[in-house]
Amino acid sequence: MDPIRVLVADMVALDRDIVRRIAAQPRDMTIVGTARGAAEAATVLDAHGADVLLTAASGTGPLGAHLALMAAHPGLAVVVVDPADRIGLVRVCRLVERVRGAGAPWPEYLLAAIRSAADAEPEY
């Protein structure tokens, strides 16, 4: 099985570094790049592809623009990280059920959300 390709977009440096470190550890995931803004994310997606776009919950502007990328990349799943939330993330896109293991430590919960988003079958 190929590794899950993760693109990290629109996160402040500290959050981005933490999320990249967590997502780069498992053998079944690889970070394909980082991006600032939907235009830069689209460029990375076109060049390298990605299974999951990991972004921050920082208002509707950046999130809405990233969700719009799904039209051009229908296999793309989006995981939204909210550092202000105790659990720390909310899954968005191709959401069919709540991620199991919400009681797990946050890094494990993040990895489970990425895996779940990448495994979900798109519904058209």
XYZ file of C-alpha atoms in Angstrom:
124
model
C 0.000 0.000 0.000
C 1.264 3.438 -0.913
C 1.713 5.936 1.908
C -1.039 8.461 2.556
C 0.105 11.735 0.971
C -0.534 14.682 3.307
C -0.423 18.363 2.340
C -0.276 20.823 5.266
C -1.801 24.217 4.456
C -2.515 27.526 6.163
C -1.261 26.872 9.673
C 0.741 29.114 11.938
C 4.353 27.965 12.205
C 4.069 26.308 15.623
C 0.924 24.331 14.738
C 2.359 23.434 11.324
C 5.586 22.118 12.861
C 3.720 20.030 15.448
C 1.309 18.567 12.884
C 4.101 17.848 10.368
C 6.133 16.059 13.042
C 3.156 13.909 14.089
C 2.071 13.052 10.522
C 5.621 12.324 9.330
C 6.282 9.649 11.969
C 4.098 6.741 10.785
C 5.355 4.664 7.878
C 1.951 4.824 6.184
C 2.062 8.629 5.756
C 4.272 11.087 3.941
C 4.204 14.891 3.858
C 4.155 16.038 0.220
C 4.452 19.720 1.052
C 3.182 22.784 2.817
C 1.246 25.657 1.367
C 0.046 29.131 2.243
C -3.275 29.802 0.653
C -5.464 27.810 -1.694
C -3.554 28.878 -4.826
C -0.281 27.521 -3.446
C -2.069 24.373 -2.238
C -3.504 23.866 -5.738
C 0.003 24.135 -7.211
C 1.311 21.487 -4.799
C -1.708 19.262 -5.506
C -1.175 19.539 -9.251
C 2.546 18.767 -8.923
C 2.561 16.071 -6.239
C -1.025 15.084 -5.529
C -2.311 14.457 -2.008
C -4.840 12.222 -0.337
C -5.429 14.517 2.649
C -5.167 18.273 3.004
C -4.550 19.198 6.634
C -5.496 22.790 7.474
C -6.376 25.020 10.432
C -9.810 26.151 11.531
C -9.048 29.837 11.114
C -12.288 31.322 9.918
C -14.318 30.573 6.838
C -12.022 32.239 4.280
C -9.077 29.833 4.193
C -11.201 26.784 4.993
C -13.749 27.594 2.303
C -11.008 28.066 -0.277
C -9.437 24.728 0.642
C -12.778 22.937 0.487
C -13.246 24.396 -3.003
C -10.111 22.490 -4.073
C -12.141 19.299 -3.830
C -13.895 20.189 -7.077
C -10.580 19.995 -8.950
C -9.263 17.098 -6.827
C -12.256 14.847 -6.070
C -10.178 12.242 -4.211
C -8.953 14.844 -1.726
C -10.055 14.620 1.902
C -9.703 17.520 4.319
C -8.828 17.339 8.016
C -9.264 20.584 9.933
C -7.141 21.136 13.038
C -8.471 23.462 15.712
C -5.752 24.050 18.333
C -8.289 25.865 20.541
C -10.386 22.679 20.831
C -9.430 20.206 23.564
C -9.517 17.289 21.142
C -7.723 19.476 18.624
C -9.394 18.635 15.326
C -12.568 18.276 13.375
C -12.834 16.113 10.287
C -14.332 17.797 7.283
C -15.027 16.342 3.825
C -16.021 12.782 3.040
C -17.265 12.610 6.594
C -19.400 9.509 6.999
C -18.940 8.754 10.685
C -17.193 10.123 13.731
C -13.564 9.094 14.005
C -13.222 6.291 16.519
C -10.884 6.717 19.438
C -11.797 10.246 20.467
C -10.597 9.347 23.972
C -7.116 8.561 22.670
C -4.202 10.982 23.139
C -4.365 13.860 20.660
C -1.492 12.691 18.390
C -3.127 9.267 18.008
C -6.507 10.908 17.332
C -4.919 13.112 14.640
C -3.349 10.095 12.914
C -6.656 8.189 13.102
C -8.491 11.129 11.481
C -5.953 11.311 8.634
C -6.199 7.557 8.034
C -10.000 7.643 8.206
C -10.235 10.573 5.782
C -7.875 8.879 3.333
C -9.760 5.559 3.516
C -13.246 6.980 3.064
C -14.890 6.317 -0.257
C -16.020 9.482 -2.042
C -19.774 9.786 -2.427
C -20.989 11.467 -5.602
